[in-house]
Coordinates of C-alpha atoms in Angstrom, one line a residue:
Chain A
M1 CA 66.4 255.0 178.7
S2 CA 68.0 257.5 176.4
A3 CA 71.7 258.0 177.2
D4 CA 73.1 261.3 178.3
V5 CA 69.8 262.6 179.7
S6 CA 71.3 263.5 183.1
D7 CA 74.3 265.3 181.5
L8 CA 71.9 267.2 179.2
S9 CA 69.8 268.3 182.1
L10 CA 72.9 269.7 183.7
V11 CA 74.2 271.2 180.5
R12 CA 70.9 273.0 179.9
R13 CA 71.1 274.5 183.4
V14 CA 74.6 275.8 182.7
Q15 CA 73.5 277.3 179.4
R16 CA 70.9 279.2 181.4
G17 CA 73.4 280.6 183.7
D18 CA 73.6 278.0 186.5
K19 CA 77.4 277.6 187.2
G20 CA 76.7 275.1 190.0
A21 CA 75.5 272.7 187.5
F22 CA 78.8 272.8 185.7
D23 CA 80.5 271.9 189.0
A24 CA 78.5 268.7 188.9
L25 CA 79.7 267.9 185.4
V26 CA 83.4 268.6 186.4
L27 CA 83.0 266.3 189.4
K28 CA 81.6 263.6 187.4
Y29 CA 84.1 263.6 184.6
Q30 CA 87.3 264.9 186.2
H31 CA 88.9 261.5 186.7
K32 CA 88.0 260.3 183.2
V33 CA 89.3 263.5 181.5
V34 CA 92.6 263.4 183.5
K35 CA 93.0 259.7 182.6
L36 CA 92.3 260.5 178.9
V37 CA 94.8 263.4 179.0
M38 CA 97.4 261.1 180.5
R39 CA 97.6 259.2 177.3
Y40 CA 99.4 262.3 176.0
V41 CA 101.1 263.5 179.2
R42 CA 102.4 261.1 181.8
N43 CA 102.8 263.5 184.5
P44 CA 99.6 263.5 186.7
A45 CA 100.0 267.2 187.7
E46 CA 100.5 268.3 184.1
A47 CA 97.5 266.2 183.1
E48 CA 95.3 267.9 185.7
D49 CA 96.4 271.3 184.4
I50 CA 95.5 270.4 180.9
A51 CA 92.2 268.9 182.1
Q52 CA 91.4 272.1 183.9
E53 CA 92.0 274.1 180.8
A54 CA 89.8 271.7 178.9
F55 CA 86.9 272.1 181.3
I56 CA 87.3 275.9 181.1
K57 CA 87.3 275.7 177.3
A58 CA 84.2 273.5 177.4
Y59 CA 82.4 275.9 179.7
R60 CA 83.1 278.8 177.4
A61 CA 82.0 276.8 174.4
L62 CA 78.8 275.5 176.0
P63 CA 76.5 278.1 174.3
Q64 CA 77.4 276.4 171.0
F65 CA 76.7 272.9 172.3
R66 CA 73.5 271.7 170.7
G67 CA 73.3 268.2 172.1
D68 CA 73.7 266.5 168.8
S69 CA 76.3 264.3 170.4
A70 CA 76.7 263.1 174.0
F71 CA 78.2 265.7 176.3
Y72 CA 81.1 263.5 177.3
T73 CA 82.0 262.8 173.6
W74 CA 82.1 266.5 173.0
L75 CA 84.1 267.1 176.3
Y76 CA 86.6 264.4 175.4
R77 CA 87.2 265.9 172.0
I78 CA 88.0 269.2 173.6
A79 CA 90.3 267.5 176.2
I80 CA 92.2 265.6 173.4
N81 CA 92.7 268.8 171.4
T82 CA 93.8 270.7 174.4
A83 CA 96.3 267.8 175.3
K84 CA 97.7 267.7 171.8
N85 CA 98.1 271.5 171.8
A86 CA 99.8 271.4 175.2
V87 CA 102.3 268.7 174.0
V88 CA 103.1 270.7 170.9
S89 CA 103.5 273.9 172.9
R90 CA 105.7 272.1 175.5
D91 CA 107.9 270.6 172.8
R92 CA 108.5 274.1 171.4
S93 CA 109.6 275.4 174.8
P94 CA 112.0 272.9 176.4
I95 CA 112.2 274.8 179.7
D96 CA 108.7 274.3 181.1
F97 CA 108.6 276.7 183.9
D98 CA 111.2 279.3 183.4
L99 CA 111.3 282.2 185.8
D100 CA 109.2 285.0 184.4
L101 CA 111.3 288.1 185.0
Q102 CA 108.3 290.4 184.4
N103 CA 106.2 288.6 187.0
P104 CA 108.4 286.6 189.3
D105 CA 105.8 286.0 192.0
E106 CA 103.3 284.4 189.7
S107 CA 106.0 282.3 188.1
Y108 CA 107.2 281.1 191.5
D109 CA 103.6 280.3 192.6
M110 CA 103.1 278.2 189.5
Q111 CA 106.2 276.1 190.1
G112 CA 105.3 275.7 193.8
R113 CA 101.7 274.7 193.0
L114 CA 102.8 272.0 190.5
A115 CA 105.4 270.7 192.8
D116 CA 103.0 270.5 195.7
K117 CA 100.6 268.4 193.7
E118 CA 103.1 265.6 193.3
T119 CA 103.8 265.1 197.0
P120 CA 104.0 261.5 198.4
E121 CA 101.0 262.3 200.6
A122 CA 98.8 262.9 197.6
L123 CA 99.9 259.6 196.0
T124 CA 99.4 257.8 199.3
L125 CA 95.9 259.1 199.6
T126 CA 95.1 257.8 196.2
D127 CA 96.4 254.4 197.1
E128 CA 94.4 254.4 200.3
I129 CA 91.2 255.3 198.5
R130 CA 91.8 252.7 196.0
S131 CA 92.5 249.9 198.5
T132 CA 89.5 251.0 200.7
V133 CA 87.2 250.9 197.7
N134 CA 88.5 247.5 196.6
A135 CA 88.2 246.1 200.1
A136 CA 84.6 247.5 200.4
I137 CA 83.7 245.8 197.1
E138 CA 85.1 242.5 198.2
A139 CA 83.0 242.7 201.3
L140 CA 79.8 243.3 199.4
P141 CA 77.2 240.5 198.9
E142 CA 77.6 238.8 195.6
D143 CA 74.6 240.4 193.9
L144 CA 75.6 243.9 194.8
R145 CA 79.2 243.3 193.9
M146 CA 78.3 241.9 190.5
A147 CA 76.0 244.9 189.8
I148 CA 78.5 247.6 190.7
V149 CA 81.3 245.8 188.8
L150 CA 79.2 245.4 185.6
R151 CA 78.3 249.0 185.8
E152 CA 81.6 250.7 186.7
I153 CA 84.1 248.4 185.0
E154 CA 82.2 246.9 182.1
G155 CA 80.1 250.0 181.6
L156 CA 76.8 248.2 181.0
S157 CA 73.5 249.9 181.1
Y158 CA 71.0 248.9 183.8
E159 CA 68.9 247.0 181.1
E160 CA 72.0 245.0 180.1
I161 CA 72.9 244.3 183.7
A162 CA 69.2 243.2 184.4
E163 CA 69.4 240.8 181.4
S164 CA 72.7 239.3 182.4
M165 CA 71.7 239.0 186.1
G166 CA 68.1 237.8 185.3
C167 CA 66.3 240.5 187.4
P168 CA 64.2 243.5 186.9
V169 CA 65.8 246.9 186.0
G170 CA 64.5 248.4 189.3
T171 CA 66.4 245.7 191.2
V172 CA 69.6 246.6 189.4
R173 CA 69.1 250.3 190.2
S174 CA 68.6 249.4 193.9
R175 CA 71.6 247.0 194.0
I176 CA 73.9 249.6 192.5
F177 CA 72.7 252.2 194.9
R178 CA 73.2 250.0 197.9
A179 CA 76.6 249.0 196.7
R180 CA 77.6 252.6 196.4
E181 CA 76.2 253.4 199.8
A182 CA 78.2 250.6 201.4
I183 CA 81.4 251.7 199.7
D184 CA 80.8 255.3 200.5
R185 CA 80.3 254.4 204.3
R186 CA 83.7 252.7 204.3
L187 CA 85.3 255.7 202.6
R188 CA 83.8 258.1 205.0
E189 CA 84.9 256.0 208.0
V190 CA 88.5 255.8 206.8
F191 CA 88.8 259.3 205.6
E192 CA 86.7 261.1 208.1
G193 CA 87.5 264.7 207.4
G194 CA 90.1 263.6 204.8
L195 CA 88.1 262.9 201.7
G196 CA 86.9 266.3 200.4
R197 CA 89.6 268.1 202.3
A198 CA 91.5 268.9 199.1
E199 CA 88.3 270.3 197.6
E200 CA 87.8 272.6 200.6
L201 CA 91.4 273.7 200.6
G202 CA 91.5 274.2 196.8
Chain B
M1 CA 69.5 262.4 203.7
N2 CA 66.5 261.0 202.0
E3 CA 67.2 257.5 200.7
E4 CA 64.9 257.8 197.7
L5 CA 66.7 261.0 196.7
D6 CA 70.1 259.3 197.1
S7 CA 68.8 256.4 195.0
Q8 CA 67.7 258.9 192.3
L9 CA 71.2 260.5 192.4
S10 CA 72.9 257.2 191.9
A11 CA 70.6 256.5 188.9
M12 CA 71.2 260.0 187.5
F13 CA 74.9 259.4 187.8
D14 CA 74.5 256.4 185.6
D15 CA 72.3 258.2 183.1
E16 CA 69.5 255.9 184.1
L17 CA 67.0 258.4 185.6
P18 CA 63.9 259.5 183.6
E19 CA 64.3 262.9 182.0
D20 CA 61.6 264.7 184.1
Q21 CA 63.2 263.5 187.3
C22 CA 66.7 264.4 186.0
Q23 CA 65.6 268.0 185.4
L24 CA 64.4 268.4 189.0
L25 CA 67.4 266.7 190.5
A26 CA 69.8 268.7 188.3
R27 CA 68.4 271.8 189.7
R28 CA 68.8 270.6 193.3
L29 CA 72.2 269.2 192.6
S30 CA 73.6 272.5 191.4
R31 CA 72.6 274.1 194.7
D32 CA 72.8 271.4 197.4
D33 CA 76.4 271.0 198.7
A34 CA 75.6 267.8 200.5
L35 CA 74.2 266.2 197.4
K36 CA 77.1 267.5 195.4
A37 CA 79.5 265.9 197.8
R38 CA 77.8 262.6 197.5
W39 CA 77.8 263.0 193.7
R40 CA 81.6 263.6 193.9
R41 CA 82.1 260.5 196.0
Y42 CA 80.2 258.4 193.5
A43 CA 82.7 259.6 190.9
V44 CA 85.7 258.8 193.2
I45 CA 84.3 255.3 193.8
G46 CA 83.9 254.7 190.0
A47 CA 87.4 256.0 189.3
A48 CA 88.8 253.8 192.2
V49 CA 87.1 250.7 190.9
R50 CA 88.4 251.3 187.4
A51 CA 91.9 252.2 188.7
G52 CA 92.1 248.9 190.5
R53 CA 92.3 247.1 187.2
A54 CA 94.7 249.4 185.4
D55 CA 98.0 247.8 186.3
G56 CA 101.0 249.4 184.8
Q57 CA 99.0 252.4 183.7
P58 CA 99.9 255.9 185.2
T59 CA 97.7 256.5 188.2
V60 CA 95.0 259.1 188.2
R61 CA 94.9 261.0 191.5
L62 CA 91.5 260.1 193.1
E63 CA 91.6 262.9 195.6
T64 CA 92.0 266.1 193.6
N65 CA 91.0 269.7 193.8
L66 CA 90.5 270.0 190.1
A67 CA 86.9 270.9 190.4
S68 CA 87.6 273.6 192.9
R69 CA 90.3 275.1 190.6
V70 CA 87.9 275.1 187.6
S71 CA 85.2 276.6 189.8
A72 CA 87.6 279.3 191.0
V73 CA 88.6 280.3 187.5
L74 CA 84.9 280.4 186.3
S75 CA 83.8 282.4 189.3
T76 CA 85.5 285.4 187.7
E77 CA 83.6 284.9 184.5
P78 CA 80.0 286.0 183.9
A79 CA 77.4 283.2 183.9
L80 CA 76.2 282.0 180.5
T81 CA 72.9 283.7 179.7
G82 CA 72.5 282.7 176.1
V83 CA 69.7 280.4 174.9
P84 CA 71.0 276.9 174.1
A85 CA 72.2 276.7 170.5
A86 CA 69.6 274.1 169.6
E87 CA 66.8 276.3 170.8
T88 CA 68.3 279.3 169.0
R89 CA 68.5 277.3 165.8
K90 CA 64.8 276.3 166.2
T91 CA 63.7 279.8 166.8
A92 CA 65.7 281.2 163.9
G93 CA 64.3 278.5 161.7
M94 CA 60.7 279.6 162.6
R95 CA 61.4 283.3 162.3
W96 CA 62.0 283.4 158.5
W97 CA 58.5 282.5 157.6
H98 CA 56.8 285.1 159.8
P99 CA 56.9 287.8 157.1
V100 CA 55.9 285.2 154.5
V101 CA 52.8 284.3 156.5
G102 CA 52.1 288.0 157.1
G103 CA 52.3 288.7 153.4
A104 CA 50.1 285.6 152.6
I105 CA 47.4 286.8 155.0
A106 CA 47.6 290.3 153.7
A107 CA 47.2 288.9 150.1
G108 CA 44.3 286.8 151.3
V109 CA 42.6 289.8 152.8
A110 CA 43.1 291.8 149.6
A111 CA 41.7 289.0 147.5
M112 CA 38.7 288.6 149.7
S113 CA 38.0 292.3 149.7
V114 CA 38.2 292.5 145.9
L115 CA 35.8 289.6 145.6
W116 CA 33.5 291.1 148.2
I117 CA 33.6 294.6 146.6
R118 CA 32.8 293.2 143.2
G119 CA 29.9 291.3 144.6
D120 CA 28.5 294.1 146.9
A121 CA 29.5 297.6 145.8
P122 CA 28.4 299.5 142.8
V123 CA 30.4 298.6 139.8
G124 CA 32.4 301.8 139.3
V125 CA 33.3 302.3 142.9
G126 CA 34.1 298.6 143.5
A127 CA 36.4 298.5 140.5
Q128 CA 38.3 301.5 141.6
L129 CA 38.7 300.4 145.2
A130 CA 39.5 296.8 144.3
D131 CA 42.2 298.2 142.0
N132 CA 43.7 300.2 144.9
A133 CA 43.7 297.2 147.1
A134 CA 45.2 295.0 144.5
A135 CA 48.0 297.5 143.9
S136 CA 48.9 297.5 147.5
V137 CA 49.6 293.8 147.6
A138 CA 50.8 293.5 144.0
V139 CA 48.2 290.9 143.0
S140 CA 48.7 291.3 139.3
G141 CA 46.3 288.6 138.2
L142 CA 43.5 290.1 140.2
R143 CA 44.3 293.5 138.8
A144 CA 44.1 292.3 135.3
E145 CA 40.7 290.7 136.0
V146 CA 39.4 294.0 137.5
A147 CA 40.8 295.9 134.6
A148 CA 38.8 293.7 132.3
D149 CA 35.7 294.4 134.3
T150 CA 36.1 298.2 133.9
S151 CA 36.2 298.0 130.1
A152 CA 33.0 299.4 128.8
P153 CA 30.7 296.9 127.2
D154 CA 28.9 297.7 123.9
S155 CA 25.5 298.1 125.4
F156 CA 24.0 297.5 128.8
V157 CA 21.1 298.2 131.1
V158 CA 21.7 299.4 134.6
P159 CA 19.0 298.1 136.9
T160 CA 17.9 300.5 139.5
N161 CA 17.9 298.0 142.4
V162 CA 20.3 295.1 142.1
Q163 CA 20.5 292.6 145.0
R164 CA 23.9 291.1 144.5
N165 CA 25.0 288.0 146.3
R166 CA 27.7 288.9 148.9
I167 CA 30.5 286.5 149.0
V168 CA 31.7 287.7 152.4
P169 CA 29.5 289.3 155.0
T170 CA 30.5 292.8 155.8
A171 CA 30.8 292.3 159.5
E172 CA 33.0 289.2 159.2
L173 CA 35.3 290.9 156.7
A174 CA 35.7 294.0 158.9
N175 CA 36.4 291.8 161.9
Y176 CA 38.9 289.8 159.9
V177 CA 40.8 292.9 158.7
V178 CA 40.9 294.4 162.2
A179 CA 42.0 291.1 163.8
H180 CA 44.8 290.7 161.3
S181 CA 45.7 294.4 161.1
E182 CA 49.3 293.7 162.2
Y183 CA 49.9 291.9 158.9
S184 CA 48.6 294.6 156.5
A185 CA 50.0 297.9 155.6
P186 CA 48.4 301.0 157.2
A187 CA 47.6 302.5 153.7
F188 CA 45.9 299.2 152.7
R189 CA 43.8 299.1 155.9
R190 CA 42.8 302.7 155.3
N191 CA 41.7 301.9 151.7
L192 CA 39.9 298.9 152.7
I193 CA 38.0 300.4 155.6
S194 CA 37.1 303.4 153.3
A195 CA 35.9 300.9 150.8
L196 CA 33.7 299.2 153.4
I197 CA 32.2 302.4 154.5
A198 CA 31.7 303.7 151.0
S199 CA 30.2 300.4 150.0
N200 CA 27.7 300.5 152.8
E201 CA 26.8 304.1 152.0
G202 CA 26.4 303.2 148.3
T203 CA 24.2 300.2 148.9
A204 CA 22.3 301.6 151.8
G205 CA 19.1 301.5 149.9
V206 CA 19.6 298.0 148.7
V207 CA 21.1 295.9 151.5
D208 CA 19.5 295.8 154.8
E209 CA 21.7 298.3 156.7
S210 CA 20.5 297.9 160.2
D211 CA 23.1 295.4 161.2
D212 CA 26.0 295.7 158.8
A213 CA 26.4 299.5 159.1
N214 CA 26.8 299.3 162.9
V215 CA 29.2 296.5 162.7
V216 CA 31.4 298.2 160.1
E217 CA 31.6 301.4 162.1
S218 CA 32.9 299.8 165.1
P219 CA 36.1 298.3 163.7
A220 CA 36.7 301.3 161.6
E221 CA 36.8 303.4 164.7
N222 CA 39.1 300.8 166.3
V223 CA 41.5 301.1 163.4
E224 CA 41.6 304.9 163.7
E225 CA 42.3 304.6 167.4
E226 CA 45.1 302.2 166.7
K227 CA 46.7 304.6 164.4

């Protein structure tokens, strides 16, 4: 299986004018990009702002993306450059969010939005999701747990997992899917109406 | 929700779905909100699993509205409509040789017409027409050869009826010229068609005219209509 095929399918759709396909790319890589940016910026809220800027830059640059490299490699490069520029820019202006006298409303909104993102509720929700997922993984049968861990933590391909578990690739695909479904059920039970609320409100 | 579809979505998330299925599912994913929500939860699960091991690292917020914020900003922008760069590059790469091929075909037609005229038409007329045709495509070598033909020999006998071997049948050549008319200059086409007609008139008593004359007339008319 050639890598990056699914990303490339989505990228080609975006290049032909399908914005919905770009949503799928953002959803897939948002956590990874934020985590990457947090190597440069420790504040999660600031990291998300930089990630947002990186995604927008990537969208605007997509017509030039030829697919010579994997999409995520290309995206990560944009994110790193955006983070570096943000750090340089921040260092030049010591007061991050000074009141803009020309546009006080917008300046106030910016400060309020950033402050809101760092609420204890948001951090608590993240902890709850993490503990629920970990508990769901622990409750999985051994073969499903092994498959999802090798995939998500070790980053192995289905073929590599099949080799290490001594089973066909089709079985690996089925095990990973069943593991995800089991975890997803737990998540939806715990956060009925909660998970996804931020997306809806956003 | 269809379990097979969800299974495909899981495989696609891992870049493990065959390309043809990926394209179909990508199309559906971009429009189906339920499928997109599941896709999002798969991403959250992956991030949560990885976050569980990153002790001491700053925590990435698992529940975030980042995607909505990006979508809101992009909703004010026009959708991309350009052809992907890779395809543009391919197309541009192919485009440069179109005129070259056109020129080559035109030169080929000219060369064939010269050879045909030399083989079929009376010597004087053929030389003159071939010279015109050669000039229009700048085939200098052929021109020199034709020029050599026109030089008067010391002595000769003109046969009253000469059955020359025709290199290219008239009908085929006429059809070829018309079929490839887009690659030749209008002036050249006019010269060539005139040559064909003249040659048929000039050799009417020699070559069996019943078929060729009819065939030549037809494309000549077509060319005129085209103009």
